[in-house]
XYZ file of C-alpha atoms in Angstrom:
781
model
C 48.964 22.063 30.050
C 47.076 21.924 32.798
C 42.944 22.625 31.294
C 42.289 22.887 35.266
C 44.530 26.319 35.185
C 43.446 27.397 31.486
C 42.611 31.228 32.439
C 40.211 31.086 29.502
C 38.084 28.198 31.426
C 34.254 29.612 32.451
C 35.124 30.705 36.137
C 31.544 29.420 37.115
C 31.660 26.329 35.657
C 32.611 23.451 37.986
C 36.422 22.528 38.705
C 36.996 19.073 35.974
C 36.962 16.521 38.860
C 33.684 17.952 40.695
C 31.965 17.976 37.294
C 32.604 14.306 37.183
C 30.933 13.366 40.343
C 28.354 15.499 39.699
C 27.415 13.624 36.674
C 27.688 10.002 38.007
C 25.062 11.663 40.426
C 22.951 12.566 37.452
C 23.025 16.501 38.253
C 24.883 17.586 34.618
C 22.489 18.009 31.870
C 22.960 15.929 28.559
C 24.368 18.294 25.717
C 22.919 17.761 22.627
C 24.982 16.003 19.715
C 27.183 17.930 17.998
C 26.317 18.048 14.099
C 29.679 18.319 12.329
C 32.715 16.266 11.817
C 36.254 18.281 11.417
C 33.935 21.368 11.047
C 31.942 19.919 8.452
C 28.582 19.124 8.219
C 28.150 15.108 8.478
C 26.077 13.704 5.399
C 23.885 11.539 6.404
C 23.393 9.801 2.754
C 23.266 5.886 2.485
C 25.603 4.928 -0.627
C 25.445 1.550 -2.727
C 28.911 0.723 -0.545
C 27.033 1.037 2.496
C 24.744 -1.749 1.190
C 27.470 -3.525 -0.397
C 29.061 -4.124 3.067
C 26.356 -5.085 4.892
C 26.197 -7.656 2.692
C 29.874 -8.649 2.925
C 29.421 -8.518 6.755
C 26.715 -11.386 6.217
C 27.915 -13.339 3.142
C 27.559 -16.225 5.714
C 24.219 -16.253 6.134
C 23.213 -15.273 2.793
C 25.322 -18.201 1.736
C 23.411 -20.654 4.372
C 20.109 -19.400 3.123
C 20.640 -19.529 -0.437
C 22.097 -23.426 -0.116
C 19.045 -24.261 1.607
C 16.724 -22.751 -0.406
C 18.288 -24.475 -3.554
C 19.065 -28.311 -1.176
C 14.968 -28.152 -0.512
C 14.385 -27.319 -4.221
C 16.491 -29.623 -5.956
C 15.151 -33.029 -3.265
C 11.457 -31.501 -4.244
C 11.891 -31.163 -8.193
C 13.688 -34.274 -8.509
C 11.687 -36.673 -6.042
C 8.227 -35.448 -7.114
C 6.225 -37.608 -9.642
C 5.980 -35.797 -12.720
C 2.349 -34.421 -13.907
C 1.376 -34.441 -17.255
C -1.260 -32.019 -18.052
C -3.729 -32.748 -21.286
C -5.433 -29.662 -22.934
C -8.949 -29.268 -24.733
C -9.510 -25.611 -26.020
C -13.667 -24.811 -26.536
C -15.291 -21.668 -28.474
C -17.916 -21.002 -26.190
C -20.377 -18.212 -27.861
C -23.099 -16.246 -26.111
C -26.080 -17.682 -27.991
C -26.655 -20.491 -30.513
C -26.835 -20.196 -33.706
C -29.741 -18.171 -34.787
C -31.851 -20.776 -37.561
C -35.933 -18.855 -36.777
C -35.944 -15.093 -35.499
C -37.843 -16.086 -32.530
C -36.236 -16.820 -28.745
C -35.149 -19.841 -27.463
C -36.949 -21.615 -24.472
C -33.707 -21.255 -22.299
C -32.412 -18.003 -22.718
C -28.829 -16.815 -21.408
C -27.884 -13.562 -19.330
C -27.724 -10.125 -20.906
C -24.612 -9.361 -19.460
C -21.702 -10.851 -21.365
C -19.537 -11.213 -18.725
C -21.614 -12.752 -16.082
C -22.284 -15.585 -18.614
C -19.173 -16.597 -19.533
C -17.841 -16.556 -15.506
C -21.621 -19.219 -15.162
C -19.687 -21.671 -17.811
C -16.502 -21.440 -16.278
C -18.053 -22.594 -13.115
C -20.144 -25.184 -14.461
C -16.784 -26.074 -16.406
C -16.033 -26.467 -12.514
C -18.951 -27.778 -10.764
C -19.468 -31.144 -9.235
C -22.360 -32.557 -10.871
C -19.933 -32.303 -14.128
C -17.469 -33.703 -12.433
C -19.077 -36.685 -11.510
C -20.256 -37.637 -14.588
C -16.909 -37.469 -16.184
C -16.141 -39.924 -13.449
C -19.296 -41.863 -13.862
C -18.217 -42.162 -17.851
C -14.478 -42.779 -17.508
C -15.089 -45.378 -14.124
C -12.174 -43.036 -12.567
C -12.975 -44.749 -9.350
C -11.317 -47.842 -10.473
C -7.625 -46.111 -12.071
C -5.239 -47.030 -9.964
C -4.572 -43.045 -10.289
C -7.273 -42.415 -7.502
C -7.068 -45.360 -5.566
C -4.477 -44.144 -3.358
C -2.772 -41.222 -2.585
C 0.088 -41.184 -4.991
C 0.858 -37.519 -4.841
C 4.334 -38.045 -3.120
C 6.451 -37.371 -0.035
C 4.505 -33.682 0.576
C 1.015 -35.236 0.396
C 2.030 -37.763 2.667
C 3.375 -35.947 4.991
C 0.432 -33.369 4.985
C -2.270 -36.378 5.842
C -0.197 -37.394 8.791
C 0.214 -33.662 10.313
C -3.455 -33.648 9.526
C -3.941 -37.175 11.740
C -1.970 -35.885 14.247
C -3.815 -32.392 14.360
C -6.924 -34.815 14.614
C -5.787 -36.621 17.615
C -4.101 -34.197 20.035
C -7.375 -31.966 19.444
C -10.340 -34.248 18.882
C -13.236 -32.269 16.719
C -16.649 -33.971 17.010
C -17.236 -35.472 13.031
C -20.783 -33.959 11.888
C -24.102 -35.781 11.966
C -24.631 -37.743 9.044
C -27.140 -37.278 6.877
C -30.284 -39.237 6.563
C -30.622 -41.699 3.719
C -32.998 -40.133 1.289
C -33.237 -40.086 -2.668
C -32.847 -36.544 -2.683
C -29.577 -35.923 -0.543
C -26.047 -37.114 -1.759
C -22.554 -38.143 0.357
C -20.049 -35.735 -0.840
C -16.885 -37.816 -2.076
C -13.281 -37.504 -1.547
C -12.736 -38.933 -5.897
C -14.795 -35.355 -7.050
C -12.965 -33.246 -4.383
C -9.536 -34.855 -6.001
C -10.801 -34.674 -8.975
C -11.596 -31.130 -9.530
C -8.348 -29.554 -7.993
C -6.709 -30.984 -11.246
C -9.088 -29.074 -13.148
C -8.044 -26.374 -14.487
C -10.387 -23.555 -16.530
C -7.956 -20.600 -18.263
C -10.354 -17.846 -20.801
C -8.320 -16.588 -23.195
C -8.659 -12.873 -23.088
C -10.274 -10.690 -25.308
C -11.421 -14.159 -27.208
C -14.319 -16.641 -26.342
C -11.679 -19.099 -26.163
C -11.684 -21.413 -23.019
C -8.723 -23.560 -22.143
C -9.841 -27.429 -20.090
C -6.553 -28.882 -18.749
C -6.541 -31.815 -16.551
C -3.515 -32.882 -14.614
C -2.214 -36.899 -13.960
C 0.786 -38.973 -13.711
C -0.253 -41.135 -16.782
C -0.529 -39.008 -20.117
C -2.906 -40.756 -21.728
C -5.411 -40.501 -18.760
C -4.702 -36.702 -18.771
C -5.804 -36.100 -22.393
C -8.874 -38.591 -22.109
C -9.881 -37.000 -19.394
C -9.478 -33.522 -20.495
C -11.678 -34.454 -23.812
C -14.209 -36.391 -21.543
C -15.022 -33.265 -19.630
C -14.984 -31.102 -22.894
C -17.890 -33.555 -24.594
C -19.709 -34.020 -20.856
C -20.101 -30.374 -20.860
C -21.323 -29.685 -23.928
C -24.159 -32.955 -23.626
C -24.795 -31.346 -20.061
C -25.611 -28.155 -22.209
C -27.922 -29.836 -24.365
C -29.550 -31.451 -22.393
C -30.372 -28.719 -19.967
C -31.788 -27.198 -22.728
C -34.179 -30.358 -23.984
C -35.401 -30.530 -20.377
C -36.149 -27.107 -20.358
C -38.224 -26.901 -24.213
C -40.029 -30.062 -22.949
C -41.086 -28.797 -19.826
C -42.559 -25.598 -21.650
C -44.304 -27.380 -24.253
C -46.082 -29.416 -21.646
C -46.799 -25.969 -19.714
C -47.638 -23.974 -22.262
C -50.155 -26.671 -24.132
C -52.127 -27.164 -20.788
C -52.196 -22.681 -20.553
C -53.454 -22.562 -23.600
C -55.908 -24.867 -23.228
C -57.549 -23.601 -20.285
C -57.398 -20.097 -21.734
C -59.322 -21.032 -24.746
C -62.490 -21.538 -21.994
C -61.794 -18.625 -20.070
C -61.933 -16.709 -23.603
C -65.346 -18.170 -24.686
C -66.821 -17.541 -21.923
C -66.258 -13.869 -21.484
C -67.618 -13.736 -24.954
C -70.809 -15.318 -24.571
C -71.514 -12.884 -20.967
C -70.823 -9.615 -22.882
C -73.447 -10.336 -25.811
C -76.005 -11.260 -23.175
C -74.953 -8.169 -21.230
C -75.441 -5.805 -24.401
C -78.956 -7.780 -25.402
C -80.490 -6.835 -22.052
C -79.909 -3.309 -21.712
C -80.431 -2.239 -25.685
C -77.173 -0.552 -25.648
C -75.660 0.848 -29.115
C -73.172 1.468 -30.504
C -72.832 3.106 -33.893
C -69.581 4.792 -34.018
C -65.895 4.854 -32.926
C -63.292 6.379 -31.290
C -60.032 7.694 -31.878
C -58.925 4.071 -30.694
C -61.273 2.390 -32.351
C -63.131 1.716 -29.352
C -67.553 1.886 -30.366
C -69.173 4.810 -29.053
C -72.525 6.068 -27.962
C -74.417 9.077 -29.561
C -75.332 10.628 -25.901
C -71.695 10.150 -24.794
C -70.099 11.293 -28.542
C -72.349 15.028 -27.587
C -71.106 15.133 -24.213
C -67.532 15.448 -25.618
C -68.418 17.866 -27.868
C -70.638 19.801 -25.824
C -67.669 20.178 -23.016
C -64.936 21.068 -25.925
C -67.473 24.078 -26.539
C -67.898 24.685 -23.086
C -64.056 25.101 -22.432
C -63.361 27.353 -25.404
C -65.978 30.006 -23.886
C -65.129 29.696 -20.360
C -61.405 30.185 -21.965
C -62.673 33.127 -23.743
C -64.359 34.758 -21.000
C -61.417 34.227 -18.607
C -59.170 35.854 -21.056
C -61.308 38.755 -21.649
C -62.112 39.374 -18.103
C -57.935 39.438 -17.632
C -58.177 42.357 -19.812
C -60.852 44.709 -18.261
C -59.331 43.762 -15.030
C -56.010 45.090 -16.280
C -57.471 48.212 -17.454
C -58.857 49.074 -14.233
C -55.560 48.736 -12.224
C -53.220 49.710 -15.020
C -52.447 52.285 -17.180
C -54.866 52.220 -19.871
C -51.801 53.187 -22.507
C -50.080 49.721 -21.256
C -53.539 47.447 -22.573
C -52.478 45.302 -25.882
C -55.434 47.006 -27.213
C -54.601 50.588 -26.222
C -51.292 49.508 -27.915
C -52.454 47.675 -31.094
C -54.986 50.480 -32.725
C -53.229 52.614 -35.348
C -55.537 55.400 -34.666
C -53.929 55.497 -31.215
C -50.579 55.431 -32.899
C -51.008 57.566 -35.198
C -52.281 59.965 -32.383
C -49.608 59.149 -30.055
C -46.975 60.164 -32.861
C -48.845 64.026 -33.664
C -48.849 64.711 -30.362
C -44.960 64.207 -29.836
C -44.078 65.820 -33.137
C -46.329 68.577 -31.842
C -44.633 68.896 -28.132
C -41.246 68.688 -29.815
C -41.830 71.470 -32.378
C -43.166 73.291 -29.041
C -40.291 72.870 -27.017
C -38.110 74.206 -30.247
C -39.910 77.567 -30.124
C -40.813 78.161 -26.770
C -36.632 78.505 -26.677
C -37.440 81.567 -29.035
C -41.042 82.581 -28.286
C -43.105 83.295 -25.262
C -46.363 81.368 -24.662
C -48.464 84.357 -25.371
C -46.978 84.736 -29.022
C -49.469 83.645 -31.844
C -47.658 80.393 -33.073
C -46.917 79.406 -29.775
C -50.559 79.959 -28.536
C -51.739 77.858 -32.361
C -49.592 74.967 -31.252
C -50.764 74.462 -27.264
C -54.496 74.790 -29.059
C -53.333 71.972 -31.815
C -51.807 69.695 -28.465
C -54.403 70.278 -26.363
C -56.569 68.835 -29.271
C -54.598 65.638 -29.816
C -54.627 64.990 -26.492
C -58.450 64.883 -26.284
C -58.547 62.805 -29.189
C -56.642 60.301 -27.825
C -58.497 60.098 -24.904
C -61.898 59.791 -26.064
C -60.386 56.694 -28.821
C -58.760 55.069 -25.456
C -62.302 55.364 -23.710
C -64.057 54.322 -26.790
C -61.848 50.842 -26.892
C -62.043 50.334 -23.170
C -65.769 50.461 -23.878
C -65.103 47.665 -26.599
C -63.305 45.536 -24.164
C -66.560 45.793 -21.290
C -68.964 45.094 -24.454
C -66.926 41.646 -25.780
C -66.607 40.757 -22.006
C -70.281 40.972 -20.860
C -71.352 39.106 -24.516
C -68.704 36.214 -23.639
C -70.532 35.621 -20.105
C -74.051 35.493 -21.600
C -71.523 32.825 -23.960
C -70.398 30.895 -20.988
C -73.980 30.718 -19.227
C -76.095 29.258 -22.359
C -73.653 26.223 -22.730
C -73.146 25.503 -18.831
C -76.885 25.226 -19.206
C -76.994 23.014 -22.515
C -73.829 20.800 -20.639
C -75.827 20.011 -17.482
C -78.923 18.656 -19.350
C -76.883 16.302 -21.771
C -74.937 15.304 -18.355
C -78.011 14.254 -16.846
C -78.917 12.095 -19.885
C -75.435 10.729 -20.037
C -75.172 10.090 -16.425
C -78.215 7.726 -16.317
C -76.066 5.328 -19.153
C -72.641 5.397 -17.299
C -73.860 2.697 -14.834
C -74.581 0.297 -17.791
C -70.970 1.671 -19.391
C -69.408 0.864 -16.091
C -70.487 -2.891 -16.261
C -69.944 -2.913 -20.061
C -66.129 -1.969 -19.846
C -64.971 -4.421 -17.147
C -67.021 -7.451 -19.809
C -65.508 -5.810 -22.850
C -61.404 -6.126 -21.332
C -61.872 -9.155 -20.135
C -62.855 -10.763 -23.682
C -59.817 -8.188 -24.646
C -57.560 -9.759 -22.312
C -58.508 -13.282 -23.035
C -58.065 -13.397 -26.457
C -54.586 -11.121 -25.959
C -53.524 -14.568 -23.765
C -54.845 -16.893 -25.605
C -53.183 -15.394 -28.975
C -49.640 -15.106 -26.582
C -50.115 -18.946 -25.885
C -50.939 -20.064 -28.915
C -48.037 -18.541 -30.519
C -45.480 -19.309 -28.034
C -46.536 -22.963 -28.103
C -45.453 -22.976 -31.972
C -42.574 -21.534 -31.492
C -41.555 -24.186 -28.641
C -42.702 -27.076 -30.775
C -39.949 -25.411 -33.478
C -37.200 -25.282 -30.963
C -37.692 -28.445 -29.900
C -36.913 -30.055 -33.246
C -34.346 -27.870 -34.009
C -31.773 -28.480 -31.242
C -28.129 -26.500 -31.512
C -25.650 -26.012 -29.450
C -23.630 -22.605 -28.892
C -20.434 -25.151 -27.486
C -17.834 -26.450 -29.354
C -14.757 -28.216 -29.589
C -11.933 -26.011 -31.201
C -9.054 -28.615 -30.333
C -9.131 -32.036 -28.677
C -6.842 -32.918 -25.918
C -3.434 -35.109 -26.863
C -1.426 -36.866 -25.455
C 1.391 -34.866 -23.610
C 4.926 -35.891 -24.840
C 6.697 -34.577 -21.921
C 5.869 -33.767 -18.482
C 4.479 -30.109 -17.277
C 5.557 -30.377 -13.645
C 7.899 -30.503 -12.154
C 9.866 -27.323 -14.320
C 12.828 -28.259 -12.977
C 15.079 -25.565 -14.661
C 12.517 -22.915 -13.255
C 12.122 -24.548 -10.439
C 16.206 -24.442 -9.639
C 16.255 -20.190 -11.240
C 13.495 -19.548 -8.472
C 14.798 -21.146 -6.010
C 18.294 -19.350 -6.611
C 16.603 -16.113 -6.381
C 14.706 -16.784 -3.767
C 17.337 -18.172 -2.067
C 19.807 -14.744 -3.017
C 16.416 -12.395 -2.036
C 15.848 -14.373 1.610
C 19.292 -14.015 2.134
C 19.877 -10.688 1.715
C 16.874 -10.186 3.388
C 17.803 -12.038 6.204
C 20.865 -10.792 6.282
C 19.301 -6.894 6.453
C 16.954 -8.338 8.871
C 20.338 -8.848 11.068
C 21.703 -6.261 10.507
C 18.818 -4.250 11.753
C 18.588 -5.788 15.193
C 22.041 -5.814 15.479
C 22.632 -2.262 17.531
C 26.669 -2.841 17.703
C 28.605 -0.684 16.278
C 30.645 -2.125 13.019
C 32.512 0.202 11.238
C 34.588 3.408 11.373
C 32.056 5.256 8.771
C 28.988 4.500 11.182
C 31.027 6.008 14.064
C 31.600 9.204 12.645
C 27.958 9.171 10.870
C 26.288 8.065 14.830
C 28.371 9.408 17.272
C 30.207 12.644 14.945
C 33.123 12.348 17.084
C 36.640 10.943 14.385
C 37.304 7.521 13.804
C 41.349 7.468 14.938
C 41.974 3.936 13.126
C 41.130 0.455 13.241
C 42.717 -2.175 15.467
C 43.190 -6.335 14.067
C 41.841 -8.222 16.422
C 44.246 -10.676 18.035
C 42.856 -13.838 16.327
C 44.663 -12.309 13.454
C 47.541 -11.881 15.634
C 47.404 -15.504 16.632
C 47.041 -16.623 12.692
C 50.161 -14.179 12.228
C 52.056 -15.833 14.982
C 50.738 -19.537 13.252
C 51.889 -18.734 9.762
C 55.623 -17.827 11.295
C 55.927 -21.369 13.250
C 54.646 -23.448 10.193
C 57.244 -21.652 8.055
C 60.217 -20.928 10.207
C 62.289 -23.718 11.849
C 63.069 -24.189 15.298
C 61.435 -22.797 18.967
C 60.037 -19.302 18.491
C 59.562 -16.651 21.328
C 55.784 -16.206 21.986
C 54.865 -11.731 21.466
C 51.849 -10.342 23.410
C 49.833 -8.821 21.792
C 49.892 -5.903 23.986
C 53.683 -5.412 23.622
C 53.516 -5.619 19.238
C 54.322 -2.145 18.461
C 57.550 -3.506 20.135
C 58.210 -6.929 19.318
C 57.052 -6.708 15.447
C 58.056 -3.466 14.247
C 57.422 -4.889 9.989
C 53.678 -6.449 11.102
C 50.504 -4.860 9.721
C 49.610 -4.787 13.392
C 52.828 -2.335 14.481
C 51.688 -0.275 11.648
C 48.264 -0.150 13.056
C 49.156 1.504 16.259
C 51.635 3.640 14.161
C 48.439 5.263 12.242
C 46.992 5.824 15.670
C 49.620 7.536 16.890
C 49.631 9.399 13.880
C 45.720 10.584 14.273
C 45.985 11.475 18.083
C 49.144 13.526 16.717
C 47.361 15.527 14.826
C 43.758 15.490 16.217
C 44.525 18.825 17.865
C 44.835 21.944 15.258
C 47.433 24.151 17.894
C 49.571 21.490 18.826
C 49.846 17.697 19.714
C 48.066 16.671 22.817
C 50.605 15.806 26.031
C 48.908 14.654 28.780
C 45.857 11.872 27.615
C 44.453 9.023 28.703
C 42.368 6.058 26.722
C 39.696 4.349 28.232
C 36.463 2.154 26.966
C 32.660 1.248 27.106
C 33.485 -1.927 29.343
C 35.687 -4.334 30.826
C 37.982 -6.746 28.549
C 37.467 -3.776 25.240
C 41.696 -4.568 25.023
C 42.078 -0.700 25.940
C 45.475 -1.372 28.011
C 47.071 -3.099 25.291
C 45.870 0.005 22.916
C 46.978 2.311 25.845
C 50.549 0.051 26.204
C 51.111 -0.165 22.405
C 50.328 3.894 21.938
C 52.674 4.993 24.285
C 55.582 2.105 23.371
C 55.005 4.198 19.597
C 54.877 7.565 21.045
C 58.343 6.501 23.123
C 59.932 5.354 19.155
C 59.415 9.165 18.451
C 63.066 10.950 18.498
C 64.041 9.930 21.845
C 61.517 11.702 23.608
C 60.359 10.257 27.162
C 57.094 8.819 27.972
C 55.438 7.971 30.563
C 52.500 5.534 31.136
C 50.540 5.480 33.659
C 48.327 2.757 35.105
C 44.795 4.800 36.511
C 42.993 1.833 36.678
C 43.174 1.034 40.343
C 40.374 -1.156 40.359
C 41.592 -3.751 37.587
C 45.304 -3.032 36.989
C 47.124 -4.555 33.838
C 49.795 -2.757 32.446
C 52.052 -4.228 35.055
C 51.358 -7.611 34.228
C 51.753 -6.828 30.313
C 55.369 -4.756 30.933
C 56.527 -7.436 33.511
C 56.903 -4.986 36.027
C 55.887 -4.828 40.278
C 52.324 -3.381 41.197
C 53.374 -1.595 44.416
C 54.932 1.815 44.660
C 52.381 3.010 42.175
C 49.662 5.583 41.705
C 47.693 5.128 44.717
C 50.832 5.107 46.752
C 51.959 7.948 45.751
C 48.174 9.554 45.615
C 47.624 8.620 49.414
C 51.361 10.377 49.740
C 52.600 7.087 51.086
C 55.565 7.921 48.682
C 56.853 10.195 46.472
C 56.856 10.627 42.762
C 60.537 9.433 42.291
C 59.552 6.033 43.537
C 56.698 5.458 41.870
C 58.499 6.380 38.709
C 59.967 2.508 36.988
C 61.262 1.909 33.745
C 59.616 -0.748 31.302
C 62.389 -2.129 29.694
C 61.836 -0.703 26.344
C 63.872 2.527 25.235
C 62.064 6.027 26.235
C 59.202 4.475 27.899
C 58.599 4.633 31.918
C 55.772 3.596 33.984
C 53.880 4.513 37.180
C 52.149 1.292 37.993
C 48.560 1.535 39.442
C 49.880 0.482 43.211
C 47.894 -1.019 45.852
C 43.796 -1.126 45.445
C 42.198 1.559 46.933
C 38.835 1.967 48.293
C 38.234 5.048 46.810
C 39.720 5.489 43.843
C 37.706 7.977 42.399
C 38.156 10.134 45.164
C 42.305 10.151 44.740
C 41.453 10.926 41.397
C 39.448 13.791 42.389
C 42.325 14.892 44.440
C 44.637 18.118 44.207
C 48.140 15.861 44.188
C 47.119 14.284 41.325
C 47.219 17.744 39.416
C 50.500 18.579 40.995
C 51.683 14.793 39.223
C 50.838 15.898 36.077
C 52.298 19.527 36.391
C 55.339 17.621 37.485
C 55.179 14.890 34.892
C 54.864 17.349 32.421
C 58.324 19.086 32.915
C 59.691 15.776 32.318
C 57.962 13.675 29.908
C 57.167 14.536 25.990
C 53.707 12.882 26.957
C 52.122 11.570 29.850
C 49.426 9.121 28.903
C 47.101 7.306 31.514
C 45.025 4.139 31.190
C 41.746 4.189 32.819
C 39.130 2.057 33.840
C 35.583 1.811 31.561
C 33.255 4.452 31.525
C 29.837 2.623 32.832
C 29.866 1.401 36.355
C 32.512 3.657 37.597
C 33.063 7.331 37.400
C 36.921 7.220 37.343
C 37.038 7.701 33.332
C 35.028 11.096 33.528
C 36.702 12.562 36.588
C 40.337 12.501 34.825
C 39.058 13.096 31.505
C 38.337 16.759 32.355
C 42.096 17.720 33.695
C 44.005 16.275 30.780
C 44.198 17.708 26.770
C 42.611 14.626 25.182
C 40.608 11.897 25.829
C 41.099 8.472 22.931
C 37.656 6.276 23.574
C 37.891 2.206 22.891
C 34.870 0.549 21.092
C 35.489 -3.013 20.487
C 34.221 -4.526 17.345
C 31.050 -6.310 17.762
C 30.684 -5.564 21.168
C 29.812 -1.701 21.955
C 26.040 -0.836 21.138
C 25.125 2.259 19.334
C 23.214 3.329 22.248
C 25.931 2.452 25.117
C 28.931 4.575 23.148
C 26.127 8.093 22.443
C 25.565 7.918 25.783
C 29.578 8.085 27.163
C 30.441 10.422 24.500
C 28.050 12.977 25.629
C 29.349 11.379 29.174
C 32.075 12.821 28.149
C 30.850 16.092 26.710
C 29.156 16.823 29.689
C 32.426 16.838 31.498
C 33.690 19.059 29.156
C 36.254 16.696 28.322
C 38.302 16.959 24.851
C 37.427 13.443 22.692
C 39.997 13.285 20.613
C 38.078 10.635 18.643
C 37.707 7.012 18.739
C 39.256 3.931 18.079
C 37.674 0.259 16.606
C 39.114 -2.711 17.919
C 39.393 -5.968 17.391
C 38.122 -5.477 14.005
C 38.346 -8.582 11.441
C 39.560 -6.964 8.391
C 39.091 -9.980 6.497
C 35.667 -10.239 7.485
C 34.666 -6.488 7.696
C 35.696 -5.987 3.697
C 38.418 -2.567 5.144
C 39.711 -2.591 0.853
C 42.216 -4.576 -1.144
C 44.804 -1.766 0.051
C 44.574 -3.294 3.818
C 44.593 -7.069 2.477
C 47.836 -6.133 0.548
C 49.710 -4.146 2.995
C 48.941 -6.961 5.482
C 50.020 -9.481 3.314
C 53.487 -7.341 2.411
C 54.333 -6.456 6.292
C 53.872 -9.770 6.958
C 55.910 -11.548 4.584
C 58.662 -8.230 5.663
C 58.677 -9.431 8.846
C 59.081 -13.322 7.328
C 62.208 -12.202 5.930
C 63.495 -10.151 8.947
C 63.544 -12.827 11.076
C 65.373 -14.892 8.920
C 68.532 -12.642 8.025
């Protein structure tokens, strides 16, 4: 069937050959990727088996990383010197035992967390370290005489020397030799690196540890460090108490002299001004008579003014508001009774007005009672307002009288105020001096008692004992960590390599990434050569060399021939209506193995029912079919397409039953134009009448346009991807290019796959062994 003459084809579309040329020139748009495979949406889920395949493919990477990590950890663990740890446990209370109730001279921080963090830092201080070094004379111990930490420390020292040699750094200026400055000692740094402070959570305990290559030294240093820490804390308390006692004694003597002077000045001032105090105020302070009277008159004046302002407010309210809303009116019983009676009369009047006329005698009588009630109510309200006005005038007169008396008494008190200001200053000075003296005297007594009673809030719970075994290295733990780290690092590196590797690795990736069927997997040529080597080792005598391109003919029972038979079955059932009659096989790049695959495919097709099959070598740039089948290259396809030979002249037998070949012929200068010519379409129609299947071997897709030109003229196209060489991007571009020229892409073949290294399952391995054994037995028989 020629798709170019297909009546269902869109007449507006370019011919297939022209479409391939247009695609090469960049004028055909890229088509979107299909989202289905065999009409079913492709799942994008990642399963555990996918991860296992990655691990299987990269197992040598994982094994190398694992063994390297384990070897390095083993060398480090068994070559480093053992380290012993001496540990002493301390109990640190926030406050020392309270023998007396008064406060200590040295008071700790209120924040408990800050206090304990401070103590932990003191345990790691350089001053405490120098104290322990001096007590034990560690500078003369062989532990610290030279660096004996092993090859790791020596290597670190060597690297530091090399860096200083290549990157010289001027040394800092040496400090001047004074008594207050101390030169930092490397011994102190080494000592502090071996000290470990480990607080116990939710407890007031702390473990102080020291690491050493000598077990007795580790215990001795830990105990000495604890004792020195307690002694340092006690020394700090003694020094603080001694300083406080001296300071308080000096301040107390000065306060006593100031108190005497201030009392003498106050007594002389009272005598010279004749000031006499006869009573005391609420605070117990002496007060004079004039000031006391002024206070009483001020309070009376304020009460009178408040009374006047309240009555003035009521009077103002009466002038601007309804008189009925005044408090005095509302609180009057008589007015309330009159309002009640008036409301009753008016209610009765309204009730009778519904029956009688206004001039009815009874109605007239009720009208007179209502008027009389209103006159009485008005009279009573006016009387209440007059009473308010009279009270206001009385309060005004009383306020003025008190104001005059207060002004007179203020004049008398003002004369005394000048003298009292000086008196208050002298009195305050006396009180301050007396309070200061009493406070200093009491604190001095407390400090003297505290100096005689010194208790520490730090105590040793468990002293350090000489360790029986080393604390480092922990051999089993190191090896276990190395195993876990090696496996984790190997797997991580394997997945990193897998992520960086953009090549297509298996058929599942072909179907999920390219959205096209995977027609089959072809074992690698290396596996074929291993099979031949095993056969030579088993069989006696010389054996004939079998090319891989003819394995379907010469090695029928082998797994390789079966792989091509499976490939034949997949291609024949790749289309729903009928098997494709004309098909071609192309690849991404040269040397992808497509010629060997297309030759074996043609051989397997020729083995079906004796129907003739023809193999056309359309790769007129690098023809290889004639070499594989050992036939002449010319005349061939190029000879026919250029009109130099008839079709019968270029068809030659291959030496394999039912398989005929059209070789490529002489290499032309314009292969693409020859493939796009009408003579090729005529040849396809003529061959279709004689042969059951027509198989084309065409050049690679990238770099030349031959494959895309021919793909649109055939019923099927098979794309060959070489395992470990075909990148995802290149394969996707190839599929899009074939789709753009409306080629019928039957599927993809994954070639040169090492079935042992890529984990294609037990069935493939079993069948591989079964086929190999069967082939050996058949040859022996």
